[in-house]
């Protein structure tokens, strides 16, 4: 699986409250409505950037810190984000992201070789990241095998459905 | 030679021993969710097409975020939760009237027990490590998987041990200690790791205070916070449940990633400035910061001991005329005890607004949302941008004592200077 796209760049410690504010969570599972408020407090141009073709988020340390709200990766995915790359990713956000089928790669050093608007190609299986705008390459640890299985199934629900179904056949 | 976290995960995974980095598929003993996320979990669970949850007796549902319903959307979320509880016969449900903040309810009702694995759809689930359990937050979809299978995978974390020793100064509390620890290691200083709190200072802390230490492990990025159980823990748990439990403790020669000594007697009343819990200063350094609102409540400031400290400070004093003081007991039981013991009377006479248990203000939900440019000091655990309301508002984190003192003067105030 290879993803090629323009980059939206953020700094360190982008927390889940700024990805989607706590008071918006009254909308529960209405992700298409919640997505309108994605990044509202820190990046009012977020949706404009996506409309202009940027589908990869590159961030610094500790992306997705804080709350366990799964709506955080969900609103990013719903808004059109295809991949998250960060120097480090908060653990609950990372799990949530994989579980809803949004690839996320912990790629230490990625923020120092990427600028807003750069074009990247990323190989999810090998972890190879090429910055086509400046020629730099970063080899990140690929997504672990069993998480890749979840991603390929389109998320944990589909993965589990397939598993439960095959277990019933046995 | 293993840490308490490793021992619990080995037991739950059905293996003899584990090392950091191993993946275990752990049996879950308690699965917690609340009004904000029960509906979304139910939606994911239904997609699996199962008729039953894995164990109706192990799921706990405690509405707390947007209750009593703050608007129509919240009311509908509440309905989704109730529908799920009814449809699947969830046995442990605490609706309005019997409600409270989930991380205070879980220990109060005897669900937090030593040696078990607890997951919750809330990042502050790490609170429950204070009884010597492995407890951590997970997302909606993952909880649906737990409801289906009773299991969850974990990578065994490395552990950082905080050896906290010495006497705390007057008006220095667990909140000040944990803010100092986060200030020292940073908001990602324990990313993916376990934070084990040990030392004579911890042994001398009440259970209420120990919960605050573990609650904020997530604010350093940790997977879990944990404290080795002692007699105090056992007495606390046994007085709340008859369910048997197994005690695990870290071995003397357990391997830690790092052991960080913390000198308790050097810690001052501490405040975290916006927008990170690691931005710490002493309360005295921030004495010129004027506040519009003070909030005492939440899963790190609404326990009975917190209210008692606040009452001691507010007795025969008045809240500054330009400040709103909001006090929210964390559970119905705490509220009633505070009422019976005269605390609520002290609060109201001081000019505070007291309300029914809810997480409301901490997440900018309701019961004390901040407007443009407003400044609050709060006994909560997060001061992210826009956390309590408008994106231009600011939240300073502190102990209930510092919040109460600040409410009286209208400026951030060290409770010893009142």
Coordinates of C-alpha atoms in Angstrom, one line a residue:
Chain A
X1 CA 0.0 0.0 0.0
X2 CA 1.5 3.3 -1.0
X3 CA 0.1 6.7 -0.2
X4 CA 1.2 9.8 -2.1
X5 CA 0.0 13.3 -1.1
X6 CA 0.6 16.8 0.0
X7 CA 1.3 17.5 3.7
X8 CA -0.5 19.4 6.4
X9 CA 2.2 20.1 9.0
X10 CA 1.6 20.6 12.8
X11 CA 3.9 21.0 15.8
X12 CA 4.3 19.0 19.0
X13 CA 1.6 17.8 21.4
X14 CA -1.5 18.3 19.2
X15 CA -4.1 17.0 21.7
X16 CA -7.4 15.4 21.0
X17 CA -9.2 18.4 22.5
X18 CA -7.9 20.6 19.7
X19 CA -8.6 17.9 17.1
X20 CA -12.2 17.8 18.2
X21 CA -13.3 19.8 21.3
X22 CA -15.0 18.0 24.2
X23 CA -18.2 20.0 24.0
X24 CA -18.7 18.8 20.4
X25 CA -18.9 15.2 21.6
X26 CA -22.6 15.6 22.3
X27 CA -23.0 14.7 18.7
X28 CA -21.9 11.2 19.5
X29 CA -21.5 9.0 16.4
X30 CA -22.5 11.8 14.0
X31 CA -19.0 11.9 12.5
X32 CA -20.0 13.8 9.3
X33 CA -21.3 16.7 11.5
X34 CA -18.4 16.4 14.0
X35 CA -15.8 16.6 11.1
X36 CA -16.9 20.2 10.4
X37 CA -15.3 21.1 13.7
X38 CA -12.0 19.3 13.2
X39 CA -9.0 21.3 14.2
X40 CA -11.2 24.4 14.7
X41 CA -9.2 25.9 17.6
X42 CA -5.8 25.7 16.0
X43 CA -6.2 25.5 12.2
X44 CA -9.3 27.2 10.7
X45 CA -7.9 26.4 7.2
X46 CA -7.8 22.7 7.8
X47 CA -10.6 21.8 5.4
X48 CA -9.4 24.2 2.8
X49 CA -6.0 22.5 2.8
X50 CA -7.6 19.1 2.3
X51 CA -9.7 20.5 -0.5
X52 CA -6.4 21.6 -2.1
X53 CA -5.2 18.0 -2.0
X54 CA -3.3 17.7 1.3
X55 CA -4.2 14.3 2.7
X56 CA -1.2 13.5 5.0
X57 CA -0.7 15.0 8.4
X58 CA 2.9 15.3 9.5
X59 CA 3.3 16.3 13.2
X60 CA 6.0 16.5 15.8
X61 CA 5.9 14.7 19.2
X62 CA 3.0 13.2 21.0
X63 CA 0.3 13.7 18.3
X64 CA -3.2 12.9 19.7
X65 CA -2.3 13.4 23.3
X66 CA -5.1 13.4 25.9
X67 CA -8.6 12.1 25.8
X68 CA -9.5 8.6 24.5
X69 CA -12.2 10.0 22.2
X70 CA -12.2 8.0 19.1
X71 CA -13.9 10.8 17.4
X72 CA -10.5 12.4 17.1
X73 CA -9.1 10.1 14.4
X74 CA -12.6 9.6 13.0
X75 CA -13.0 13.3 12.2
X76 CA -9.6 13.4 10.5
X77 CA -10.5 10.4 8.4
X78 CA -13.9 11.8 7.6
X79 CA -12.4 15.1 6.5
X80 CA -10.2 13.2 4.0
X81 CA -7.0 12.5 5.8
X82 CA -5.4 9.3 4.6
X83 CA -2.3 9.0 6.8
X84 CA -0.8 10.4 9.9
X85 CA 3.0 10.6 10.4
X86 CA 4.5 11.9 13.6
X87 CA 7.7 11.9 15.6
X88 CA 5.7 10.1 18.2
X89 CA 2.0 9.4 18.7
X90 CA 0.0 9.2 21.9
X91 CA -0.9 5.6 22.6
X92 CA -4.7 5.7 22.7
X93 CA -4.9 7.8 19.6
X94 CA -2.6 5.4 17.8
X95 CA -4.8 2.4 18.7
X96 CA -8.0 4.3 17.8
X97 CA -6.5 5.3 14.5
X98 CA -5.6 1.8 13.4
X99 CA -8.9 0.5 14.8
X100 CA -10.9 2.7 12.6
X101 CA -8.7 2.0 9.6
X102 CA -6.7 5.2 9.4
X103 CA -3.0 4.4 9.0
X104 CA -0.7 6.1 11.4
X105 CA 3.1 5.6 11.5
X106 CA 5.5 6.6 14.3
X107 CA 8.3 8.1 12.2
X108 CA 10.9 9.7 14.5
X109 CA 12.5 12.6 12.6
X110 CA 9.7 13.1 10.1
X111 CA 8.9 16.6 11.3
X112 CA 12.5 17.8 10.7
X113 CA 12.5 16.7 7.1
X114 CA 9.0 17.9 6.1
X115 CA 7.4 21.3 5.5
X116 CA 3.8 22.3 5.0
X117 CA 2.8 21.6 1.4
X118 CA 5.6 19.0 0.6
X119 CA 4.7 16.0 -1.4
X120 CA 5.4 12.6 0.3
X121 CA 5.2 9.0 -0.9
X122 CA 4.8 6.5 1.9
X123 CA 5.0 2.7 1.7
X124 CA 2.9 1.4 4.6
X125 CA 4.3 -2.1 4.4
X126 CA 8.0 -1.1 4.5
X127 CA 7.8 2.2 6.3
X128 CA 9.8 4.0 3.6
X129 CA 8.9 7.7 3.4
X130 CA 10.1 9.8 0.5
X131 CA 9.8 13.5 0.5
X132 CA 9.5 14.3 -3.3
X133 CA 9.8 18.0 -2.6
X134 CA 13.3 17.9 -1.1
X135 CA 14.5 14.4 -2.0
X136 CA 14.9 13.3 1.6
X137 CA 14.1 9.8 2.7
X138 CA 13.2 8.4 6.1
X139 CA 12.9 4.7 6.9
X140 CA 10.4 4.4 9.7
X141 CA 9.5 1.2 11.5
X142 CA 6.6 -0.3 9.5
X143 CA 3.2 -0.8 11.1
X144 CA 3.4 -4.1 13.0
X145 CA 1.9 -7.2 11.2
X146 CA -1.3 -7.8 13.2
X147 CA -2.1 -4.1 13.1
X148 CA -1.6 -4.1 9.3
X149 CA -4.2 -6.9 9.2
X150 CA -6.7 -4.7 11.0
X151 CA -5.9 -1.8 8.6
X152 CA -6.3 -4.1 5.6
X153 CA -9.7 -5.3 6.9
X154 CA -10.8 -1.6 7.1
X155 CA -10.6 -1.5 10.9
X156 CA -11.2 -3.6 14.0
X157 CA -14.9 -4.1 13.6
X158 CA -14.5 -5.7 10.1
X159 CA -11.4 -7.6 11.3
X160 CA -13.3 -9.0 14.3
X161 CA -16.4 -9.8 12.2
X162 CA -14.3 -11.8 9.8
X163 CA -12.6 -13.6 12.7
X164 CA -15.8 -14.3 14.6
X165 CA -17.3 -15.6 11.4
X166 CA -14.4 -17.9 10.6
X167 CA -14.4 -19.2 14.2
X168 CA -18.0 -20.1 13.9
X169 CA -17.2 -22.1 10.7
X170 CA -14.6 -24.0 12.6
Chain B
X1 CA 11.8 -10.2 39.4
X2 CA 8.9 -8.4 37.8
X3 CA 7.0 -5.2 38.3
X4 CA 3.4 -5.2 39.5
X5 CA 2.3 -4.1 36.0
X6 CA 4.1 -7.1 34.4
X7 CA 2.7 -9.5 37.0
X8 CA -0.9 -8.4 36.4
X9 CA -0.6 -8.5 32.6
X10 CA 1.0 -12.0 32.8
X11 CA -1.8 -13.3 35.0
X12 CA -4.5 -11.7 32.7
X13 CA -2.7 -13.0 29.6
X14 CA -2.5 -16.6 31.0
X15 CA 1.2 -16.7 30.8
X16 CA 3.9 -17.4 33.4
X17 CA 5.8 -14.2 32.9
X18 CA 6.1 -11.3 30.5
X19 CA 8.8 -8.8 29.6
X20 CA 8.4 -5.2 28.3
X21 CA 7.6 -5.3 24.5
X22 CA 5.7 -8.6 24.7
X23 CA 2.2 -8.6 23.4
X24 CA -0.4 -10.1 25.7
X25 CA -4.1 -10.8 25.0
X26 CA -5.4 -9.9 28.4
X27 CA -8.7 -11.0 30.0
X28 CA -10.7 -8.0 31.1
X29 CA -12.2 -7.8 34.6
X30 CA -14.0 -4.5 34.4
X31 CA -15.1 -2.5 31.3
X32 CA -16.2 1.0 32.0
X33 CA -18.1 3.5 29.8
X34 CA -20.1 6.7 30.3
X35 CA -22.8 8.7 28.6
X36 CA -20.6 10.5 26.1
X37 CA -19.3 7.2 24.6
X38 CA -21.7 4.4 25.5
X39 CA -23.9 5.2 22.5
X40 CA -21.0 5.2 20.0
X41 CA -19.7 1.9 21.6
X42 CA -23.1 0.4 21.2
X43 CA -23.2 1.4 17.5
X44 CA -19.9 -0.3 16.9
X45 CA -20.9 -3.4 19.0
X46 CA -24.1 -3.8 17.0
X47 CA -22.1 -4.0 13.8
X48 CA -20.6 -7.2 15.1
X49 CA -24.0 -8.9 14.9
X50 CA -23.8 -10.5 18.4
X51 CA -26.8 -11.2 20.5
X52 CA -25.0 -10.9 23.9
X53 CA -22.2 -9.1 25.5
X54 CA -19.4 -11.3 26.8
X55 CA -20.3 -10.7 30.5
X56 CA -23.1 -8.5 31.7
X57 CA -21.7 -8.4 35.2
X58 CA -18.3 -6.9 34.2
X59 CA -19.6 -3.9 32.3
X60 CA -20.1 -0.7 34.3
X61 CA -22.0 2.3 32.8
X62 CA -21.8 5.6 34.8
X63 CA -23.2 8.6 33.0
X64 CA -21.2 11.7 34.0
X65 CA -20.1 13.9 31.1
X66 CA -23.1 15.8 29.9
X67 CA -25.6 15.0 32.7
X68 CA -28.2 16.1 33.6
X69 CA -28.7 16.4 29.8
X70 CA -27.3 19.9 28.9
X71 CA -29.1 20.0 25.6
X72 CA -31.2 17.9 23.2
X73 CA -28.1 16.2 21.7
X74 CA -26.9 15.2 25.2
X75 CA -30.4 13.9 26.0
X76 CA -30.4 11.8 22.9
X77 CA -26.9 10.4 23.8
X78 CA -28.3 9.5 27.2
X79 CA -31.2 7.7 25.6
X80 CA -28.8 5.7 23.4
X81 CA -26.9 4.7 26.5
X82 CA -30.1 3.6 28.3
X83 CA -31.2 1.6 25.3
X84 CA -28.0 -0.3 25.2
X85 CA -28.1 -1.0 28.9
X86 CA -31.6 -2.3 28.7
X87 CA -31.2 -4.3 25.5
X88 CA -28.1 -6.2 26.7
X89 CA -29.0 -6.4 30.4
X90 CA -26.0 -4.5 31.7
X91 CA -26.0 -5.2 35.4
X92 CA -24.0 -2.2 36.8
X93 CA -25.7 1.0 35.7
X94 CA -25.7 4.2 37.7
X95 CA -28.3 6.5 36.2
X96 CA -29.1 10.0 37.4
X97 CA -30.1 9.9 41.0
X98 CA -27.5 7.3 41.7
X99 CA -24.8 9.0 39.6
X100 CA -21.3 10.3 39.9
X101 CA -18.0 10.8 38.0
X102 CA -16.9 7.4 36.7
X103 CA -13.4 7.5 38.1
X104 CA -14.7 8.3 41.5
X105 CA -17.7 5.9 41.3
X106 CA -15.6 2.9 40.2
X107 CA -13.6 2.7 43.4
X108 CA -16.5 3.9 45.6
X109 CA -18.7 1.1 44.4
X110 CA -16.0 -1.6 44.8
X111 CA -15.2 -2.2 41.1
X112 CA -11.6 -1.1 41.4
X113 CA -9.8 -4.0 43.0
X114 CA -6.1 -5.0 43.2
X115 CA -4.6 -7.3 40.6
X116 CA -7.3 -6.9 38.0
X117 CA -7.4 -5.4 34.5
X118 CA -9.7 -2.5 34.0
X119 CA -10.4 -0.7 30.7
X120 CA -12.5 2.3 30.2
X121 CA -13.6 4.6 27.3
X122 CA -11.9 7.4 29.1
X123 CA -8.2 8.3 29.2
X124 CA -8.3 8.9 32.9
X125 CA -9.2 5.2 33.5
X126 CA -5.5 5.0 34.7
X127 CA -6.9 6.4 38.0
X128 CA -7.7 2.9 39.2
X129 CA -4.1 1.8 39.2
X130 CA -4.1 3.4 42.7
X131 CA -5.6 0.2 44.1
X132 CA -2.9 -1.9 42.5
X133 CA -4.8 -2.8 39.3
X134 CA -3.8 -2.4 35.7
X135 CA -6.1 0.2 34.3
X136 CA -6.0 2.1 31.1
X137 CA -8.1 4.0 28.6
X138 CA -9.3 2.6 25.2
X139 CA -11.4 3.9 22.3
X140 CA -14.9 3.2 21.3
X141 CA -14.2 0.5 18.7
X142 CA -11.8 -1.3 21.0
X143 CA -14.5 -1.3 23.7
X144 CA -17.0 -2.8 21.4
X145 CA -14.4 -5.6 20.8
X146 CA -14.0 -6.0 24.6
X147 CA -17.8 -6.2 25.0
X148 CA -17.7 -9.0 22.4
X149 CA -14.7 -11.0 23.5
X150 CA -13.8 -9.9 27.0
X151 CA -10.2 -9.5 25.9
X152 CA -7.9 -6.7 24.8
X153 CA -4.3 -6.8 23.6
X154 CA -1.5 -4.8 25.3
X155 CA 2.1 -4.3 24.7
X156 CA 3.8 -4.8 28.1
X157 CA 5.1 -1.4 29.0
X158 CA 8.5 -0.6 30.5
X159 CA 8.0 1.0 34.0
X160 CA 9.4 4.2 35.4
X161 CA 9.4 4.2 39.2
X162 CA 8.9 7.4 41.1
X163 CA 10.4 7.0 44.5
X164 CA 8.7 9.8 46.4
X165 CA 10.1 10.3 49.9
X166 CA 9.7 12.8 52.7
X167 CA 7.0 14.9 54.3
X168 CA 4.7 17.1 52.3
X169 CA 4.6 20.8 53.4
X170 CA 1.4 22.2 54.7
X171 CA -1.1 22.7 51.9
X172 CA 0.8 20.5 49.4
X173 CA -1.2 17.6 48.0
X174 CA -1.1 14.8 45.5
X175 CA -2.1 17.2 42.8
X176 CA 1.0 19.3 43.5
X177 CA 3.2 16.2 43.5
X178 CA 1.9 14.9 40.2
X179 CA 2.1 18.3 38.5
X180 CA 5.8 18.5 39.6
X181 CA 6.4 15.0 38.2
X182 CA 4.8 15.9 34.8
X183 CA 6.7 19.2 34.8
X184 CA 9.9 17.3 35.3
X185 CA 9.4 14.5 32.7
X186 CA 7.1 16.4 30.2
X187 CA 3.7 15.5 28.7
X188 CA 5.3 12.7 26.8
X189 CA 7.9 11.7 29.4
X190 CA 6.3 8.4 30.0
X191 CA 4.8 7.7 26.6
X192 CA 3.7 4.0 26.3
X193 CA 5.1 3.3 29.8
X194 CA 3.9 2.5 33.2
X195 CA 4.4 5.0 36.0
X196 CA 4.8 3.3 39.4
X197 CA 4.5 5.5 42.4
X198 CA 6.4 4.4 45.5
X199 CA 8.1 5.6 48.6
X200 CA 7.0 6.6 52.1
X201 CA 5.2 9.8 50.9
X202 CA 2.9 7.6 48.8
X203 CA 2.3 5.2 51.7
X204 CA 1.2 8.1 53.8
X205 CA -1.2 9.4 51.3
X206 CA -4.9 8.7 51.7
X207 CA -6.6 6.6 48.9
X208 CA -8.3 9.7 47.7
X209 CA -4.9 11.3 47.1
X210 CA -3.4 8.2 45.6
X211 CA -6.2 8.2 42.9
X212 CA -5.1 11.7 41.9
X213 CA -1.5 10.6 41.4
X214 CA -2.5 7.8 39.1
X215 CA -5.2 9.8 37.3
X216 CA -2.7 12.1 35.8
X217 CA -0.3 9.5 34.6
X218 CA -2.0 9.9 31.2
X219 CA -0.9 13.6 31.2
X220 CA 2.7 12.3 30.9
X221 CA 1.6 10.0 28.1
X222 CA 1.7 6.8 30.3
X223 CA -0.3 3.6 29.6
X224 CA -1.0 3.2 33.3
X225 CA -0.2 4.6 36.7
X226 CA 0.1 2.1 39.5
X227 CA 0.7 1.9 43.2
X228 CA 1.6 -1.3 45.1
X229 CA -1.3 -2.3 47.4
X230 CA -0.8 -2.0 51.1
X231 CA -3.0 -2.4 54.2
X232 CA -4.7 0.9 53.4
X233 CA -5.6 -0.3 49.9
X234 CA -6.9 -3.6 51.2
X235 CA -9.0 -1.9 53.9
X236 CA -10.4 0.5 51.4
X237 CA -11.4 -2.2 48.9
X238 CA -12.7 -4.7 51.4
X239 CA -15.0 -2.2 52.9
X240 CA -16.6 -1.7 49.5
X241 CA -16.8 -5.2 47.9
X242 CA -17.0 -8.8 48.8
X243 CA -15.5 -9.9 45.5
X244 CA -12.2 -11.6 46.2
X245 CA -9.0 -10.2 44.7
X246 CA -5.4 -11.2 44.3
X247 CA -2.5 -8.9 45.5
X248 CA 0.4 -8.4 43.2
X249 CA 3.5 -6.3 44.2
X250 CA 6.7 -5.4 42.4
X251 CA 9.7 -7.4 43.4
X252 CA 12.6 -5.7 45.1
X253 CA 14.8 -6.5 42.1
X254 CA 12.3 -5.7 39.4
X255 CA 13.8 -4.1 36.3
X256 CA 12.8 -0.5 35.7
X257 CA 13.5 1.7 32.8
X258 CA 14.4 4.4 35.3
X259 CA 14.0 5.1 39.0
X260 CA 13.3 8.8 39.6
X261 CA 13.7 10.1 43.2
X262 CA 11.2 12.8 44.2
X263 CA 11.8 14.9 47.3
X264 CA 8.4 15.6 48.7
X265 CA 9.5 18.3 51.1
X266 CA 10.7 20.5 48.2
X267 CA 7.4 20.6 46.5
X268 CA 5.4 23.9 46.8
X269 CA 1.7 24.5 46.0
X270 CA 1.9 24.2 42.2
X271 CA 0.0 25.5 39.2
X272 CA 0.2 24.4 35.6
X273 CA -0.2 27.3 33.2
X274 CA -2.0 27.0 29.8
X275 CA -1.8 25.0 27.6
X276 CA 0.0 22.0 29.0
X277 CA -0.1 20.2 32.4
X278 CA 3.8 20.3 32.3
X279 CA 3.9 24.1 32.3
X280 CA 4.4 24.4 36.0
X281 CA 5.1 27.3 38.3
X282 CA 4.7 27.8 42.0
X283 CA 1.4 29.4 43.0
X284 CA 3.4 32.3 44.5
X285 CA 5.1 33.0 41.2
X286 CA 1.7 33.4 39.5
X287 CA 0.2 35.6 42.2
X288 CA -0.5 38.5 39.7
X289 CA -2.8 36.3 37.5
X290 CA -6.4 37.4 38.0
X291 CA -9.1 34.9 37.6
X292 CA -12.8 35.0 36.4
X293 CA -13.7 31.5 37.6
X294 CA -12.6 28.9 40.1
X295 CA -13.7 25.3 39.8
X296 CA -13.5 22.6 42.5
X297 CA -14.6 19.2 41.2
X298 CA -13.8 16.6 38.6
X299 CA -12.0 13.2 38.9
X300 CA -9.0 15.0 40.4
X301 CA -10.7 17.4 42.7
X302 CA -14.3 16.4 43.7
X303 CA -13.6 13.7 46.3
X304 CA -14.8 14.2 49.9
X305 CA -11.3 15.0 51.1
X306 CA -11.0 17.7 48.4
X307 CA -14.2 19.3 49.6
X308 CA -13.1 19.1 53.2
X309 CA -9.9 21.0 52.4
X310 CA -11.9 23.6 50.4
X311 CA -14.4 24.0 53.2
X312 CA -11.6 24.6 55.7
X313 CA -10.3 27.5 53.5
X314 CA -13.7 28.9 52.7
X315 CA -15.2 28.9 56.2
X316 CA -16.0 32.4 57.3
X317 CA -14.6 33.8 54.1
X318 CA -16.2 35.2 50.9
X319 CA -15.5 34.5 47.3
X320 CA -14.0 37.7 45.6
X321 CA -16.8 39.8 44.1
X322 CA -15.6 39.4 40.5
X323 CA -15.1 35.6 40.7
X324 CA -17.5 32.7 40.1
X325 CA -16.6 29.7 42.3
X326 CA -18.2 26.5 41.2
X327 CA -18.1 23.4 43.4
X328 CA -19.2 20.0 42.2
X329 CA -19.0 17.0 44.5
X330 CA -17.9 14.0 42.4
X331 CA -20.7 11.5 43.4
X332 CA -24.1 11.5 45.1
X333 CA -22.6 9.8 48.1
X334 CA -19.9 12.5 48.4
X335 CA -22.5 15.2 47.9
X336 CA -24.7 13.7 50.7
X337 CA -21.8 13.4 53.1
X338 CA -20.8 17.0 52.4
X339 CA -24.3 18.1 53.0
X340 CA -24.7 16.2 56.2
X341 CA -21.4 17.5 57.6
X342 CA -22.2 21.1 56.8
X343 CA -19.7 21.6 54.0
X344 CA -22.3 22.6 51.4
X345 CA -23.6 25.3 53.8
X346 CA -20.0 26.7 54.1
X347 CA -19.7 26.8 50.3
X348 CA -23.0 28.5 49.8
X349 CA -22.4 31.0 52.5
X350 CA -19.0 31.8 51.0
X351 CA -20.8 32.6 47.7
X352 CA -20.0 29.4 45.8
X353 CA -22.3 27.8 43.2
X354 CA -22.8 24.1 44.2
X355 CA -24.2 21.6 41.8
X356 CA -25.1 17.9 41.1
X357 CA -22.2 15.5 40.2
X358 CA -21.0 15.9 36.6
X359 CA -17.8 16.2 34.6
X360 CA -19.4 19.2 32.8
X361 CA -17.0 22.1 33.3
X362 CA -13.7 20.2 32.9
X363 CA -14.6 19.4 29.2
X364 CA -16.3 22.7 28.5
X365 CA -19.5 20.8 28.4
X366 CA -21.8 22.7 30.8
X367 CA -22.1 24.1 34.3
X368 CA -19.3 26.6 34.0
X369 CA -18.2 27.1 30.4
X370 CA -15.6 29.9 29.8
X371 CA -16.2 32.8 27.5
X372 CA -13.8 34.8 25.3
X373 CA -10.5 35.5 27.1
X374 CA -11.7 34.3 30.4
X375 CA -9.3 32.8 32.9
X376 CA -10.1 29.9 35.3
X377 CA -8.2 28.1 37.9
X378 CA -9.5 24.5 38.3
X379 CA -8.8 21.4 40.3
X380 CA -9.1 19.4 37.0
X381 CA -6.4 17.6 35.0
X382 CA -6.2 19.2 31.6
X383 CA -5.5 22.8 30.5
X384 CA -5.4 22.3 26.7
X385 CA -6.5 25.1 24.4
X386 CA -10.3 25.6 24.6
X387 CA -10.6 22.8 27.1
X388 CA -13.2 24.6 29.3
X389 CA -14.8 26.7 26.6
X390 CA -13.8 29.4 24.2
X391 CA -10.5 28.9 22.3
X392 CA -9.2 32.1 23.8
X393 CA -10.0 31.2 27.4
X394 CA -7.3 29.9 29.7
X395 CA -7.2 27.2 32.4
X396 CA -4.7 27.0 35.2
X397 CA -4.5 23.6 37.0
X398 CA -4.1 23.4 40.8
X399 CA -5.1 21.6 44.0
X400 CA -8.5 22.2 45.5
X401 CA -6.8 24.2 48.3
X402 CA -5.0 26.5 45.8
X403 CA -8.3 26.9 43.8
X404 CA -10.2 27.8 47.0
X405 CA -7.6 30.3 48.1
X406 CA -7.6 31.9 44.7
X407 CA -11.4 32.2 44.6
X408 CA -11.2 34.2 47.8
X409 CA -8.5 36.7 46.6
X410 CA -9.5 36.8 42.9
X411 CA -5.9 36.1 42.0
X412 CA -3.9 32.8 41.9
X413 CA -3.0 32.4 45.5
X414 CA -0.9 30.0 47.6
X415 CA -3.3 28.7 50.3
X416 CA -0.6 29.4 52.9
X417 CA -0.7 33.1 52.1
X418 CA -4.4 33.6 52.8

